[in-house]
PDB file of C-alpha atoms in Angstrom:
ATOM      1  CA  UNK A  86       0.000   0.000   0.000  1.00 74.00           C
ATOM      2  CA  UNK A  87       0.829   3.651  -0.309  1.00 87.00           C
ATOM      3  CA  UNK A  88       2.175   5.258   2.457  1.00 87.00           C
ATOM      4  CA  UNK A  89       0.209   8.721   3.176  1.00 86.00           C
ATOM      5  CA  UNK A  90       3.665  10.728   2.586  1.00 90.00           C
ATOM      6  CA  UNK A  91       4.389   9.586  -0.533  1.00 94.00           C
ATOM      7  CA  UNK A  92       0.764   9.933  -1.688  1.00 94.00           C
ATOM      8  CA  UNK A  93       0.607  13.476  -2.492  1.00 92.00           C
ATOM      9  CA  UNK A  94       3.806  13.062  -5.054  1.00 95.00           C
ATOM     10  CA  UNK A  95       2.178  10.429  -6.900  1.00 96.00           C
ATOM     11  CA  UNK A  96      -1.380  11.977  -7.086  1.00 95.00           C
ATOM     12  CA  UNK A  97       0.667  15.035  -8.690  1.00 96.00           C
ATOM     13  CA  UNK A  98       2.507  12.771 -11.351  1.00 96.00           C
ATOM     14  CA  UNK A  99      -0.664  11.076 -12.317  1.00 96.00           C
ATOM     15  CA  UNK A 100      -3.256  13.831 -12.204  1.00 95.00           C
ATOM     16  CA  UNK A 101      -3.206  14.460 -15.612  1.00 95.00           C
ATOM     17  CA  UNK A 102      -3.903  10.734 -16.415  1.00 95.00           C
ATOM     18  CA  UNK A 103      -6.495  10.751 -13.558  1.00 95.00           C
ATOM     19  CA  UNK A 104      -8.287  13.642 -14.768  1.00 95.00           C
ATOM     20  CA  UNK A 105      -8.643  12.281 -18.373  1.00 94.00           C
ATOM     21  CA  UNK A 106      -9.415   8.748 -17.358  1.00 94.00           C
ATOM     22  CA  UNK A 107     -12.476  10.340 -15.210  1.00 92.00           C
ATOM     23  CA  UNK A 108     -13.092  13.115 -18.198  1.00 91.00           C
ATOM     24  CA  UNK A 109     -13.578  10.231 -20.645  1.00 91.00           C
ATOM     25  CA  UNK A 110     -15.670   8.078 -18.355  1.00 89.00           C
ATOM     26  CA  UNK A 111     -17.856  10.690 -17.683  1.00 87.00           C
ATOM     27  CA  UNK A 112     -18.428  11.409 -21.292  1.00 89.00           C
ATOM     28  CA  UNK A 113     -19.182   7.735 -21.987  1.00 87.00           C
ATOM     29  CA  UNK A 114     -20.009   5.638 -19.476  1.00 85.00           C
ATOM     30  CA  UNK A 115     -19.538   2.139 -19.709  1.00 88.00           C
ATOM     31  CA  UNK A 116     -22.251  -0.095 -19.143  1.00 89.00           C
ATOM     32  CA  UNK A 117     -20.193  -1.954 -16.863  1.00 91.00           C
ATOM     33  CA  UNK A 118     -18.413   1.350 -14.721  1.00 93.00           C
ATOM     34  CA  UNK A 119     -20.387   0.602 -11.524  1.00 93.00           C
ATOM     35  CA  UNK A 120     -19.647  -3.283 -11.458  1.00 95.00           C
ATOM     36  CA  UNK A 121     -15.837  -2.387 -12.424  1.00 95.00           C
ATOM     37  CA  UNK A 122     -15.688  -0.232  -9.478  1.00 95.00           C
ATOM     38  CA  UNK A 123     -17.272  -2.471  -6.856  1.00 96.00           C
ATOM     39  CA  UNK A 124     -14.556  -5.402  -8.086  1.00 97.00           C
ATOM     40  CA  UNK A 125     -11.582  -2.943  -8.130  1.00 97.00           C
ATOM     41  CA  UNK A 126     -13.152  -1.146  -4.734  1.00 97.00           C
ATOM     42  CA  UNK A 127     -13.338  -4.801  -2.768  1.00 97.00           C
ATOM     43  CA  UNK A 128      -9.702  -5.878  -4.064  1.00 97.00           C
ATOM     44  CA  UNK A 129      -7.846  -2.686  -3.130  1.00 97.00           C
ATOM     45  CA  UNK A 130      -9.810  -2.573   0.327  1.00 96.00           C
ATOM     46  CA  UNK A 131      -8.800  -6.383   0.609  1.00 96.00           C
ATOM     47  CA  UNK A 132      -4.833  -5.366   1.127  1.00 94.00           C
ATOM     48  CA  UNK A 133      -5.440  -1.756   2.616  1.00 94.00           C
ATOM     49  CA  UNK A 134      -5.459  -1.170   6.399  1.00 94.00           C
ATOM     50  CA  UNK A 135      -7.028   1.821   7.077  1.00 95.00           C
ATOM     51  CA  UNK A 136      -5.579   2.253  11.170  1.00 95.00           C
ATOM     52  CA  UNK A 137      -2.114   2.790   9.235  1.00 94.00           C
ATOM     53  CA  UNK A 138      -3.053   5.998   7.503  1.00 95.00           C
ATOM     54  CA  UNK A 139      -5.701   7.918   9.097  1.00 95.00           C
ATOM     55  CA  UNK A 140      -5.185  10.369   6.327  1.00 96.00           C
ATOM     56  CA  UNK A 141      -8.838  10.846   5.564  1.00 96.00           C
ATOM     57  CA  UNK A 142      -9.864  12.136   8.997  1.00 97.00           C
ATOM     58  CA  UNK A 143      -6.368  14.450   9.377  1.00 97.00           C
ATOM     59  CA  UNK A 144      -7.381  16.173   6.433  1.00 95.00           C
ATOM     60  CA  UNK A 145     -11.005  16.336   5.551  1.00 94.00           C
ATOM     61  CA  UNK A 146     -14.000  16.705   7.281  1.00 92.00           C
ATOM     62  CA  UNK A 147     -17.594  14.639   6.212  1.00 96.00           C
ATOM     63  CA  UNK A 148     -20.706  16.301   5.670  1.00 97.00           C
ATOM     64  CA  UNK A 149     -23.191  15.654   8.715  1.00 98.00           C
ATOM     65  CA  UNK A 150     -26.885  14.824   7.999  1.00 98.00           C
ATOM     66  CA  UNK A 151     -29.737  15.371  10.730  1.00 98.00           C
ATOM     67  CA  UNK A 152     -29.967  11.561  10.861  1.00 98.00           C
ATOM     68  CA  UNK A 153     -25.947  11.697  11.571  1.00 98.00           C
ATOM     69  CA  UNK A 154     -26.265  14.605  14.240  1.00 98.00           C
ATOM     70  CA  UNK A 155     -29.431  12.710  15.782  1.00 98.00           C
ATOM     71  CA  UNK A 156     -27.119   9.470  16.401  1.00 98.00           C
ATOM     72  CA  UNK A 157     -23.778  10.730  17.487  1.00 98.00           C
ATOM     73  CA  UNK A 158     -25.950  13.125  19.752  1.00 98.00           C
ATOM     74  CA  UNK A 159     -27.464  10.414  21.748  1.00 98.00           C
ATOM     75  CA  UNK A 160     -24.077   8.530  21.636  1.00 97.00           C
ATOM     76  CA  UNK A 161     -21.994  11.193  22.980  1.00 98.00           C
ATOM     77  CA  UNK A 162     -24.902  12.038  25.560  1.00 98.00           C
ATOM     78  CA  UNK A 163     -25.894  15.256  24.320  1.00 98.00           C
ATOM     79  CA  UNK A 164     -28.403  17.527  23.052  1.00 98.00           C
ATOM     80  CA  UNK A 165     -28.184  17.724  19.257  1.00 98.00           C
ATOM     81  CA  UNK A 166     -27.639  21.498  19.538  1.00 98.00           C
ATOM     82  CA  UNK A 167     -25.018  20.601  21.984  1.00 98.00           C
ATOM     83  CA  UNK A 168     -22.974  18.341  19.409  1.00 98.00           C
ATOM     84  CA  UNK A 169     -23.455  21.143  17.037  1.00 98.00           C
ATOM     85  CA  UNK A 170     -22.596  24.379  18.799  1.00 98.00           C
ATOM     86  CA  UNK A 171     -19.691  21.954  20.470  1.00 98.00           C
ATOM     87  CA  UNK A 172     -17.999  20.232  17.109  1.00 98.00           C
ATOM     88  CA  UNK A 173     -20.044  21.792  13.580  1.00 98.00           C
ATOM     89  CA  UNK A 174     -20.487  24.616  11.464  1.00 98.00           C
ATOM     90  CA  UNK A 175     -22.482  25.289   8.768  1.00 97.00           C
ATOM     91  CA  UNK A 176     -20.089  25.591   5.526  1.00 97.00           C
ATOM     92  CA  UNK A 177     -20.348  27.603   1.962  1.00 96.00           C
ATOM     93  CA  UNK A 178     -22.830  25.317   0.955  1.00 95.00           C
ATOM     94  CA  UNK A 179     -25.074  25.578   3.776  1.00 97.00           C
ATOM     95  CA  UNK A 180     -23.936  21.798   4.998  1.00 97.00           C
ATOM     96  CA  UNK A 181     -22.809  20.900   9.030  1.00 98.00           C
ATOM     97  CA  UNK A 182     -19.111  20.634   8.807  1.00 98.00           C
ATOM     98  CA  UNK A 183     -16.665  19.800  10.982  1.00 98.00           C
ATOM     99  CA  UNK A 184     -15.471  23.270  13.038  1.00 98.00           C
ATOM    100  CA  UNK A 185     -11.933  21.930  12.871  1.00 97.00           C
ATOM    101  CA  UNK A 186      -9.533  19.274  11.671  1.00 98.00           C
ATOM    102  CA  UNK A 187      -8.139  16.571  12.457  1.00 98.00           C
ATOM    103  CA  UNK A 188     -11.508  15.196  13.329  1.00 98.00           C
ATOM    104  CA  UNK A 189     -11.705  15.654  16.975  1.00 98.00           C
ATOM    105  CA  UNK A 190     -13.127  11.593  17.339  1.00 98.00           C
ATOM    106  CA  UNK A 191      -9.860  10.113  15.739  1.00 98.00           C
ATOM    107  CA  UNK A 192      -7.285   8.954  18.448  1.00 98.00           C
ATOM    108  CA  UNK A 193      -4.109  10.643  16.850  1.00 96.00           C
ATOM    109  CA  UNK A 194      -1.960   7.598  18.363  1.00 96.00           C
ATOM    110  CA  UNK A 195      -3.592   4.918  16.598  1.00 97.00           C
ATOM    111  CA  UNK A 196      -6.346   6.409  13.906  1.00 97.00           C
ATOM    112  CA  UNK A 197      -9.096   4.630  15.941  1.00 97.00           C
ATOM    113  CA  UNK A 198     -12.163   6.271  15.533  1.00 98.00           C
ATOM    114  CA  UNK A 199     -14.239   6.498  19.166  1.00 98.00           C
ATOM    115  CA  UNK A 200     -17.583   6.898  17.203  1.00 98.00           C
ATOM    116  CA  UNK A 201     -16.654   4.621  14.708  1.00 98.00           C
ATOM    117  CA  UNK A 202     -20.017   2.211  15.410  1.00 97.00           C
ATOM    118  CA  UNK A 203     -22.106   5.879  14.997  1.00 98.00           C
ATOM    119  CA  UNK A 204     -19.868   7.858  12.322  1.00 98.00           C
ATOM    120  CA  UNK A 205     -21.332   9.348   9.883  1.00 98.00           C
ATOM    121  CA  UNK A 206     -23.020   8.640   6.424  1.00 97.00           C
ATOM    122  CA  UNK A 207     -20.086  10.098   4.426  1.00 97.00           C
ATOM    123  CA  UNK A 208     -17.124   8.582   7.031  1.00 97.00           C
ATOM    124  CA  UNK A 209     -19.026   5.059   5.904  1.00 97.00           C
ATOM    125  CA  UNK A 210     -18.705   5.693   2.303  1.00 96.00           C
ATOM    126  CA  UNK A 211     -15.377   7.424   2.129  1.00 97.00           C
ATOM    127  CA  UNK A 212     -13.447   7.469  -0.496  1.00 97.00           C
ATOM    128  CA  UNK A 213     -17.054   6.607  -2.540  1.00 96.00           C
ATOM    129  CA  UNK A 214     -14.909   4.630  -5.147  1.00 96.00           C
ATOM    130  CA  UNK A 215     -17.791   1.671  -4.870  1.00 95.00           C
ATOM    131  CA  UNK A 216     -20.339   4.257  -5.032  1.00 92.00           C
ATOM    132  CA  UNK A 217     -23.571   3.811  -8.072  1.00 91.00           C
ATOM    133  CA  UNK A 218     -23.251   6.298 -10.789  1.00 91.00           C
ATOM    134  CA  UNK A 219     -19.582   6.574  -9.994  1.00 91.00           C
ATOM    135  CA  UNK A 220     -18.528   8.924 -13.488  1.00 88.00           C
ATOM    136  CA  UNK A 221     -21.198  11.370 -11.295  1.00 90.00           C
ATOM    137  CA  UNK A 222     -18.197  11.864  -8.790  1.00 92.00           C
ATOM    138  CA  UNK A 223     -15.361  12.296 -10.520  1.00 88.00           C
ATOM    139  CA  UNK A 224     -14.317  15.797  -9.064  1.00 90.00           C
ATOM    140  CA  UNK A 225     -14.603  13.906  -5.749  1.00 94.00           C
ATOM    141  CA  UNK A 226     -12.626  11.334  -6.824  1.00 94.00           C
ATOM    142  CA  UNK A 227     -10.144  13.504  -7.942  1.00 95.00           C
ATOM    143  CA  UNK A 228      -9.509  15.480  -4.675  1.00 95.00           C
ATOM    144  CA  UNK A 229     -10.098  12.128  -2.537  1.00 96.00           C
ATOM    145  CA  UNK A 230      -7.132  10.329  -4.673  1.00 96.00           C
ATOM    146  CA  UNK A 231      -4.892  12.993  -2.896  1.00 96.00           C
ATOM    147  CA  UNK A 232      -5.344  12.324   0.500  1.00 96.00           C
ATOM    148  CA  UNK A 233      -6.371   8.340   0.132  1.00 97.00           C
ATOM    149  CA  UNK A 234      -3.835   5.948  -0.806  1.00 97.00           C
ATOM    150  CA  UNK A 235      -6.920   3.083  -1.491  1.00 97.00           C
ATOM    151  CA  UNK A 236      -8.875   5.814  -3.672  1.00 97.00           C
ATOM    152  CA  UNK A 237      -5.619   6.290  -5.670  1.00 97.00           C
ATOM    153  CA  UNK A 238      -5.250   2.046  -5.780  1.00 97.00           C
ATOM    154  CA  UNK A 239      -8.201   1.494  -7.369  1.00 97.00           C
ATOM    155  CA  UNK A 240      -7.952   4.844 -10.162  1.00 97.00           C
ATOM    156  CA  UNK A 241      -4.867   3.164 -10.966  1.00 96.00           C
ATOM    157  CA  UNK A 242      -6.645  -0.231 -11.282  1.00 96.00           C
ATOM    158  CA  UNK A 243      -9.565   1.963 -13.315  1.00 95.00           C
ATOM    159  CA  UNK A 244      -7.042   2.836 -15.511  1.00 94.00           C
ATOM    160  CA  UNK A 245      -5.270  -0.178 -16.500  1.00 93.00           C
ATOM    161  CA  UNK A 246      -8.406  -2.189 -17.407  1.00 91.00           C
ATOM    162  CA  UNK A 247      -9.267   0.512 -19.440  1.00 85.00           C
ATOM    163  CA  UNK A 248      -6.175   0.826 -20.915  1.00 79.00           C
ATOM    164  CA  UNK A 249      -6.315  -2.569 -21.639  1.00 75.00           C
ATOM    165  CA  UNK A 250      -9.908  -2.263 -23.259  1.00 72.00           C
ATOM    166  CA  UNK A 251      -8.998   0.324 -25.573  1.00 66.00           C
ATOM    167  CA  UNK A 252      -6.167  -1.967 -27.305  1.00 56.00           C
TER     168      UNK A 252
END
């Protein structure tokens, strides 16, 4: 696997390829795109370890839903409007954010996650590389490749069986 400091080199040498790859796919989607990604999604996440890197929740912060703010509430043992006012904002967008980063629920020692059972909706789905519709996130993609080394693993995967369909 990628280590997290090396990651940000290669994502620079291969945006270019990246960005095409995506531009092309979201063009012209192939009928099979979504089962690709599932297979390439499952073998990357076979051989990656997540508790090594961590790099997702030093970095970026999810999007919270009600439904999210509703369950980590009564986890935590608080008010909704006390989990908000304590760790959220409301970004740009108009979405519940994280007020700061690293995301204050990830043990810095060992990347464990103490709401891990309750995190939410976007931690779950993070880096979205098995997502439906995946040529629909492609400037996602693009920014989550940076930051994790399994999103890069299975672009590069994405890329070499499509490589190898276009010969």
């Amino acid at each position: 696997m990628i280590s997290p400091e090396e990651l940000p080199k290669l994502a620079k040498e291969h945006s270019k390829t990246h960005q095409r790859l995506l531009g092309d796919l979201k063009k012209k989607k192939p009928k099979d795109l979504d089962q690709t990604m599932l297979l390439l999604h499952q073998e990357v996440f076979e051989q990656t370890d997540c508790l090594s890197c961590g790099s997702c929740c030093r970095t970026t912060g999810p999007l919270f839903t009600t439904k999210d703010i509703e369950r980590i509430s009564k986890k935590l043992k608080l008010k909704p409007g006390e989990f908000v006012s304590s760790y959220l904002k409301i970004d740009q967008e108009g979405d519940y954010v994280l007020q700061k980063l690293p995301c204050p629920f990830l043990d810095l020692s060992d990347n464990f996650c103490s709401i891990y059972q309750d995190r939410p909706k976007a931690c779950r789905e993070f880096p979205h590389t098995d997502r439906r519709d995946f040529q629909n996130i492609s400037t996602l993609t693009l920014e989550n490749v940076k930051i994790c080394p399994a999103a890069f693993g299975v672009v590069q995967k994405l890329a070499l069986v499509y490589e190898k369909n276009k010969k």
